[in-house]
Short mmCIF file of C-alpha atoms and ligand atoms in Angstrom, two decimals:
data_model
loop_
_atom_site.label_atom_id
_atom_site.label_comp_id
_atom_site.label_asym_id
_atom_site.label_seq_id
_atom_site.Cartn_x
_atom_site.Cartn_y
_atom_site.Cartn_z
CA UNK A 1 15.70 -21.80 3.72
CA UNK A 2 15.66 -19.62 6.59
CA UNK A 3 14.65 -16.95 5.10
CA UNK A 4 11.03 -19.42 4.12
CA UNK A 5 10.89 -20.43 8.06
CA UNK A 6 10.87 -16.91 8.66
CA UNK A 7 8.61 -15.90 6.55
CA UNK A 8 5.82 -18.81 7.36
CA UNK A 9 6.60 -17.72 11.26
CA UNK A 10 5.46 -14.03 10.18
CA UNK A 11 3.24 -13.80 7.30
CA UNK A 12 0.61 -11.73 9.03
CA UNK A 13 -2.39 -13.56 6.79
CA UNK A 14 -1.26 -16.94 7.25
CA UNK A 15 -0.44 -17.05 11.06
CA UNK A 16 -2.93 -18.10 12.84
CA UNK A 17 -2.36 -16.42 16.05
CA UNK A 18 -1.92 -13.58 14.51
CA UNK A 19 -4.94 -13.59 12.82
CA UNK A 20 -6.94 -14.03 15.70
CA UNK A 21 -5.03 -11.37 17.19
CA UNK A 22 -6.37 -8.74 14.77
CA UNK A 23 -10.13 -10.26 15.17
CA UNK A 24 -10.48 -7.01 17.40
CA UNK A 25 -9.64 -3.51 16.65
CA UNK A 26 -6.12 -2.67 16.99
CA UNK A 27 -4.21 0.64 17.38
CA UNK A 28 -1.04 1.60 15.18
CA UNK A 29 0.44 4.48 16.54
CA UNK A 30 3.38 6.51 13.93
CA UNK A 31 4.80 9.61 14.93
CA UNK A 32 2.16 10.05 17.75
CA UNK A 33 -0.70 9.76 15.10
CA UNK A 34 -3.07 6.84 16.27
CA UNK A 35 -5.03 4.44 13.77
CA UNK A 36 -7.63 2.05 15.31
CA UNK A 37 -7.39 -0.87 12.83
CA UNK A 38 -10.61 -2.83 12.12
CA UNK A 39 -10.01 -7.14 12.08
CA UNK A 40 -11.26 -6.78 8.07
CA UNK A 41 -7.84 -3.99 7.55
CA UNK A 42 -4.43 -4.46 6.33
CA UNK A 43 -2.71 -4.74 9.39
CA UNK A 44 0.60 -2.18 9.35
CA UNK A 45 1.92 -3.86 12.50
CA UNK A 46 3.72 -6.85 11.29
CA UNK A 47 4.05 -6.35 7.73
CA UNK A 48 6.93 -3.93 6.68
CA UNK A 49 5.90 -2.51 3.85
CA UNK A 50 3.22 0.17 5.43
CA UNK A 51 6.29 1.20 8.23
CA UNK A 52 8.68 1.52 4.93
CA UNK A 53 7.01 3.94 3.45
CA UNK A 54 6.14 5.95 6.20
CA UNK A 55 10.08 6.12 6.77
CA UNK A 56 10.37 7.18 3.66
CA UNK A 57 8.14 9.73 3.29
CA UNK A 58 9.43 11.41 6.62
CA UNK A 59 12.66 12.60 4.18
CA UNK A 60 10.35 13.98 1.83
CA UNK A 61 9.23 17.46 1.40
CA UNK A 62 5.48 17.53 0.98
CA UNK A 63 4.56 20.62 1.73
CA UNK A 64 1.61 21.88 -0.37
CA UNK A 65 1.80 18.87 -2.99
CA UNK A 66 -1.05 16.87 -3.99
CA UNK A 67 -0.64 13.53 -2.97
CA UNK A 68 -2.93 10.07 -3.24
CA UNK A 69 -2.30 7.15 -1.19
CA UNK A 70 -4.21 4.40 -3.74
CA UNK A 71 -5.31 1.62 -1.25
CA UNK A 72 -4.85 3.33 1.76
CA UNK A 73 -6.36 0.91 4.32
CA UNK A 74 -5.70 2.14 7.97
CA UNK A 75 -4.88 5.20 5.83
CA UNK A 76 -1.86 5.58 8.41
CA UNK A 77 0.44 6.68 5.72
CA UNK A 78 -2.28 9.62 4.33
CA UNK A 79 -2.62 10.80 7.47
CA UNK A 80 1.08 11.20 8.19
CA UNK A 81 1.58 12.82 4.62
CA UNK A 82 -1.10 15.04 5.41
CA UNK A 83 0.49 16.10 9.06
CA UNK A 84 3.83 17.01 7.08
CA UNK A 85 2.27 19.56 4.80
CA UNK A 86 0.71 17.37 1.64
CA UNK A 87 -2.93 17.63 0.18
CA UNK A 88 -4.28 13.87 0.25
CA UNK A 89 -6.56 12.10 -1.06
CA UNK A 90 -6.94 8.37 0.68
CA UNK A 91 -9.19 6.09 -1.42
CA UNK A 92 -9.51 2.20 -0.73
CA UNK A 93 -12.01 -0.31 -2.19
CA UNK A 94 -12.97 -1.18 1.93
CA UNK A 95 -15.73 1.06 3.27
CA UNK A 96 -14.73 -0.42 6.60
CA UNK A 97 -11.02 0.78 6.14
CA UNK A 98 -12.21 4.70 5.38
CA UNK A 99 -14.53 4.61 8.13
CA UNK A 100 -12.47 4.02 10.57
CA UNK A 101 -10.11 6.49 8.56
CA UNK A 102 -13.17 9.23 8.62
CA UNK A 103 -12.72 9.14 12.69
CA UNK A 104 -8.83 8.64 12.56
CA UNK A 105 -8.72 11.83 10.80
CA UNK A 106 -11.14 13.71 13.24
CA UNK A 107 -9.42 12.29 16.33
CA UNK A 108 -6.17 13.21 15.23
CA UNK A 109 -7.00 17.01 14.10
CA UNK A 110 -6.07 16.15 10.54
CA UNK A 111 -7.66 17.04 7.35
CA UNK A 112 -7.74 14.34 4.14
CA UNK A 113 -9.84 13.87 1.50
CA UNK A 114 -11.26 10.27 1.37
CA UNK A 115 -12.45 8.39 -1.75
CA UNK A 116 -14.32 5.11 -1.74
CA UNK A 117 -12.99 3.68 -5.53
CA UNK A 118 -12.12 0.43 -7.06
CA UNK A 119 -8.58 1.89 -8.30
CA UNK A 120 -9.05 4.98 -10.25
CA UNK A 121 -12.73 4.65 -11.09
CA UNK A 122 -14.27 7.80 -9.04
CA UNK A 123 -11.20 9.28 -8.34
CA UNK A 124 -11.16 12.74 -10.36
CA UNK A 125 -7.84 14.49 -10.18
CA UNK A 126 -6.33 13.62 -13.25
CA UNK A 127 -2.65 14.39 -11.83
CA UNK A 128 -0.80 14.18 -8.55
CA UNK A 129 2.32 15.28 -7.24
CA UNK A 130 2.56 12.04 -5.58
CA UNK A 131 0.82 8.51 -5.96
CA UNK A 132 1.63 5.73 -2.97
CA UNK A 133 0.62 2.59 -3.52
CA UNK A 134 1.36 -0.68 -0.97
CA UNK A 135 -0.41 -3.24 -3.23
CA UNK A 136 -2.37 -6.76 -2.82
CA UNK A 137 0.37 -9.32 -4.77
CA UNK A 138 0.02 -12.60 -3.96
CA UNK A 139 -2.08 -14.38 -6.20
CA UNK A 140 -5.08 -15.79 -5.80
CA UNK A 141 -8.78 -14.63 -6.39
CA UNK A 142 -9.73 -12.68 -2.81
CA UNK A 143 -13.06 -14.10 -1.35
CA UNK A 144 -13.77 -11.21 0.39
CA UNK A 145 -13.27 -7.42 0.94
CA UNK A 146 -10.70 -8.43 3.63
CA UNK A 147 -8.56 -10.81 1.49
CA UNK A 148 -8.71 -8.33 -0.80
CA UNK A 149 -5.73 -6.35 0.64
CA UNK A 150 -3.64 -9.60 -0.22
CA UNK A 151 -4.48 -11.28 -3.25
CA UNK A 152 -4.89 -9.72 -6.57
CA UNK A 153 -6.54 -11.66 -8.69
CA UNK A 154 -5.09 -15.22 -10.11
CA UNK A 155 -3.79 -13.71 -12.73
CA UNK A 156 -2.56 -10.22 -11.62
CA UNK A 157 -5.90 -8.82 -12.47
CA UNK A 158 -5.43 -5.85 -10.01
CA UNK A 159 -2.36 -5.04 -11.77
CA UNK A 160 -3.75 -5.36 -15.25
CA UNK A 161 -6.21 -2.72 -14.62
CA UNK A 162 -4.05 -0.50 -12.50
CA UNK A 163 -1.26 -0.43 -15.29
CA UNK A 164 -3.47 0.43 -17.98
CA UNK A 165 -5.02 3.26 -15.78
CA UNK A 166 -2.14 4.84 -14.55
CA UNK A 167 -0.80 4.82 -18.28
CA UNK A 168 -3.70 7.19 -19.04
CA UNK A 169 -3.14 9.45 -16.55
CA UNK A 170 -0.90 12.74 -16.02
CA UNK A 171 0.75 11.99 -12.43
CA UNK A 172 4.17 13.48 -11.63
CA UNK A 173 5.77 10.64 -9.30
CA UNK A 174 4.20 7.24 -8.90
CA UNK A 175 5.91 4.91 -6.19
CA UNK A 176 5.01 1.23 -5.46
CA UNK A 177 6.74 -1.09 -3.01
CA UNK A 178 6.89 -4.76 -3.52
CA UNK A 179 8.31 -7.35 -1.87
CA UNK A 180 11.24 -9.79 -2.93
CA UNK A 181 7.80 -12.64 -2.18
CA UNK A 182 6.03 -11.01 -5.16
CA UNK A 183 6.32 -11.89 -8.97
CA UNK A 184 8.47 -9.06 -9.64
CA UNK A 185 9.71 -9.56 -13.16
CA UNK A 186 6.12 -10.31 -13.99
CA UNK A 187 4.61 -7.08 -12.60
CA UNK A 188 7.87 -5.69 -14.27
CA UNK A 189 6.35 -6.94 -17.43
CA UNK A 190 2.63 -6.40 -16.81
CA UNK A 191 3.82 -2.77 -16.42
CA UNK A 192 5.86 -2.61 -19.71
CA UNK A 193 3.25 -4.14 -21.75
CA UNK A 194 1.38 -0.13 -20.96
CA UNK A 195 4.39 1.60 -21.41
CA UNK A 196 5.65 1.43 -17.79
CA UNK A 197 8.38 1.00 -15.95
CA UNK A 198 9.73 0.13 -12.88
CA UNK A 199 12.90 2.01 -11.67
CA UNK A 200 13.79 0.95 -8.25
CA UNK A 201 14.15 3.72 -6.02
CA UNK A 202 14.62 2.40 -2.31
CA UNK A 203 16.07 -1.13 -1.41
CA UNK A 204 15.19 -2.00 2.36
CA UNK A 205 16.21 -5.53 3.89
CA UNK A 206 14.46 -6.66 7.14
CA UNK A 207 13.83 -9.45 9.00
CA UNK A 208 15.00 -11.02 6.14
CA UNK A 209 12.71 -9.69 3.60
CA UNK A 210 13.65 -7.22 1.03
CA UNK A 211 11.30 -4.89 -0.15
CA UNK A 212 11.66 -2.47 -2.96
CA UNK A 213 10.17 0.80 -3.42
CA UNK A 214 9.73 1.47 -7.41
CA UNK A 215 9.15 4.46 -9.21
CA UNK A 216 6.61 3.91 -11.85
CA UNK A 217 7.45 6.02 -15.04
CA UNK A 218 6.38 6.54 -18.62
CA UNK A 219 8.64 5.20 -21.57
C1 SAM B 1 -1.43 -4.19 1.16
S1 SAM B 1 -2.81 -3.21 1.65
C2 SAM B 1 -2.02 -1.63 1.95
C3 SAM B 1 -2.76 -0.73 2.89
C4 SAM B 1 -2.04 0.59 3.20
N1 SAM B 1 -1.75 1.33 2.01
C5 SAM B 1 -0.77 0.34 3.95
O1 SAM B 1 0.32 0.55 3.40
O2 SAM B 1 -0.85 -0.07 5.12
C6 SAM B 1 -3.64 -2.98 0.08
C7 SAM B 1 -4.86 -2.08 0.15
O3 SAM B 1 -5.39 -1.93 -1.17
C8 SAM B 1 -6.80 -2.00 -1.12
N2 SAM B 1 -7.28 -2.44 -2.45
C9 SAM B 1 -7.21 -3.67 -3.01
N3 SAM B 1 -7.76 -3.67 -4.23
C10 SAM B 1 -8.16 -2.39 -4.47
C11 SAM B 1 -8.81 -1.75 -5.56
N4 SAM B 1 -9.13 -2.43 -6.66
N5 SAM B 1 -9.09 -0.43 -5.46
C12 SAM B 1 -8.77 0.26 -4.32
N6 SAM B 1 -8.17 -0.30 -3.25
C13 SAM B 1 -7.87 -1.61 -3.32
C14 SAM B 1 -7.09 -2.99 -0.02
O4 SAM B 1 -8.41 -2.85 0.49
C15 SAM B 1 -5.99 -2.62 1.00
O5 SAM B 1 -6.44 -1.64 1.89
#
């Protein structure tokens, strides 16, 4: 019950002030690197899945591996993978997203490859080291390019086609977070039904939401 107040009080999308809050450009700032993020972005200020991957990617050595960040939106967390050693790739669906990442990347001195794809469709490294992916799960069809960071499709479409690509491909470690709010067991199955599963690798409880970081892996 509390946990449901809390969660109308801070679900970035549906709060109003909020979203007129992020009708102008806003800065994120991580580890002293600065994104501007445009009002159609994912906004990594209030949501905690962006800032829980960042944390955990700090721990990890990186150093000279190939990394993608699928979705990448403010492309906060390719940029800091980038600054700790990794070659990455950012790709999002949101032109507006990867320019802003384009001058992100040139104000902060550091170098990224960045990919304008639906999913995998013109991406064309068939293997990474690493794959991070912060995905749209609530569902309902997205109107437009901005919803399209939250919803994924009334009936899991995004996940449909990202399953069955990712089951063709070579990739060494695939992580996904998801949120305790998300259809879990259903994605759980969506994945299965391509030979994949879910292993969680990172439990994180905050402000009464608990997120999950999964490994994705082949059966
Ligand atoms: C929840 S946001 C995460 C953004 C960023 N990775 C982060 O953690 O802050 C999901 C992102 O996936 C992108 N996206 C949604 N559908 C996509 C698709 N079919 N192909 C590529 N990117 C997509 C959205 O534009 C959005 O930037």
């Amino acid at each position: 019950m509390i946990r449901q107040l809390l969660k109308k009080l801070t679900h970035p999308f549906l709060k109003y002030g909020t979203q007129k809050y992020f009708l102008k450009p806003r800065a994120y700032v991580y580890e002293g690197i600065e994104v501007m993020v445009m009002p159609d972005v994912f906004p990594p200020h209030y949501t905690l899945s962006t800032k829980i991957l960042l944390d955990y990617i700090k721990h990890l050595e990186l150093k000279d591996k190939t990394l993608l960040e699928l979705g990448c939106g403010s492309g906060i967390v390719a940029l800091y993978a980038a600054k700790k050693g990794a070659q990455v790739t950012a790709s999002d669906i949101n032109p507006s997203a990867l320019n802003a990442l384009k001058e992100a990347s040139l104000k902060n001195n550091i170098t990224l490859d960045i990919i304008n794809s639906d999913l995998f469709d013109v991406i064309t490294n068939p293997s990474y080291d690493y794959i991070f992916i912060n995905p749209p799960y609530y569902p309902k069809a997205p109107n437009n390019i901005k919803e399209q960071a939250w919803f994924c499709g009334e009936n899991f479409e995004y996940f449909d086609s990202l399953f069955i690509q990712l089951a063709e491909r070579q990739d060494k470690t695939i992580l996904m977070i998801l949120s305790q709010d998300c259809e879990i067991d259903k994605i759980k199955n969506m994945a299965l039904k391509n030979h994949l599963q879910l292993d969680i690798e990172l439990e994180r409880t905050r402000f009464a939401e608990r997120n999950y970081i999964f490994k994705i892996r082949r059966l």
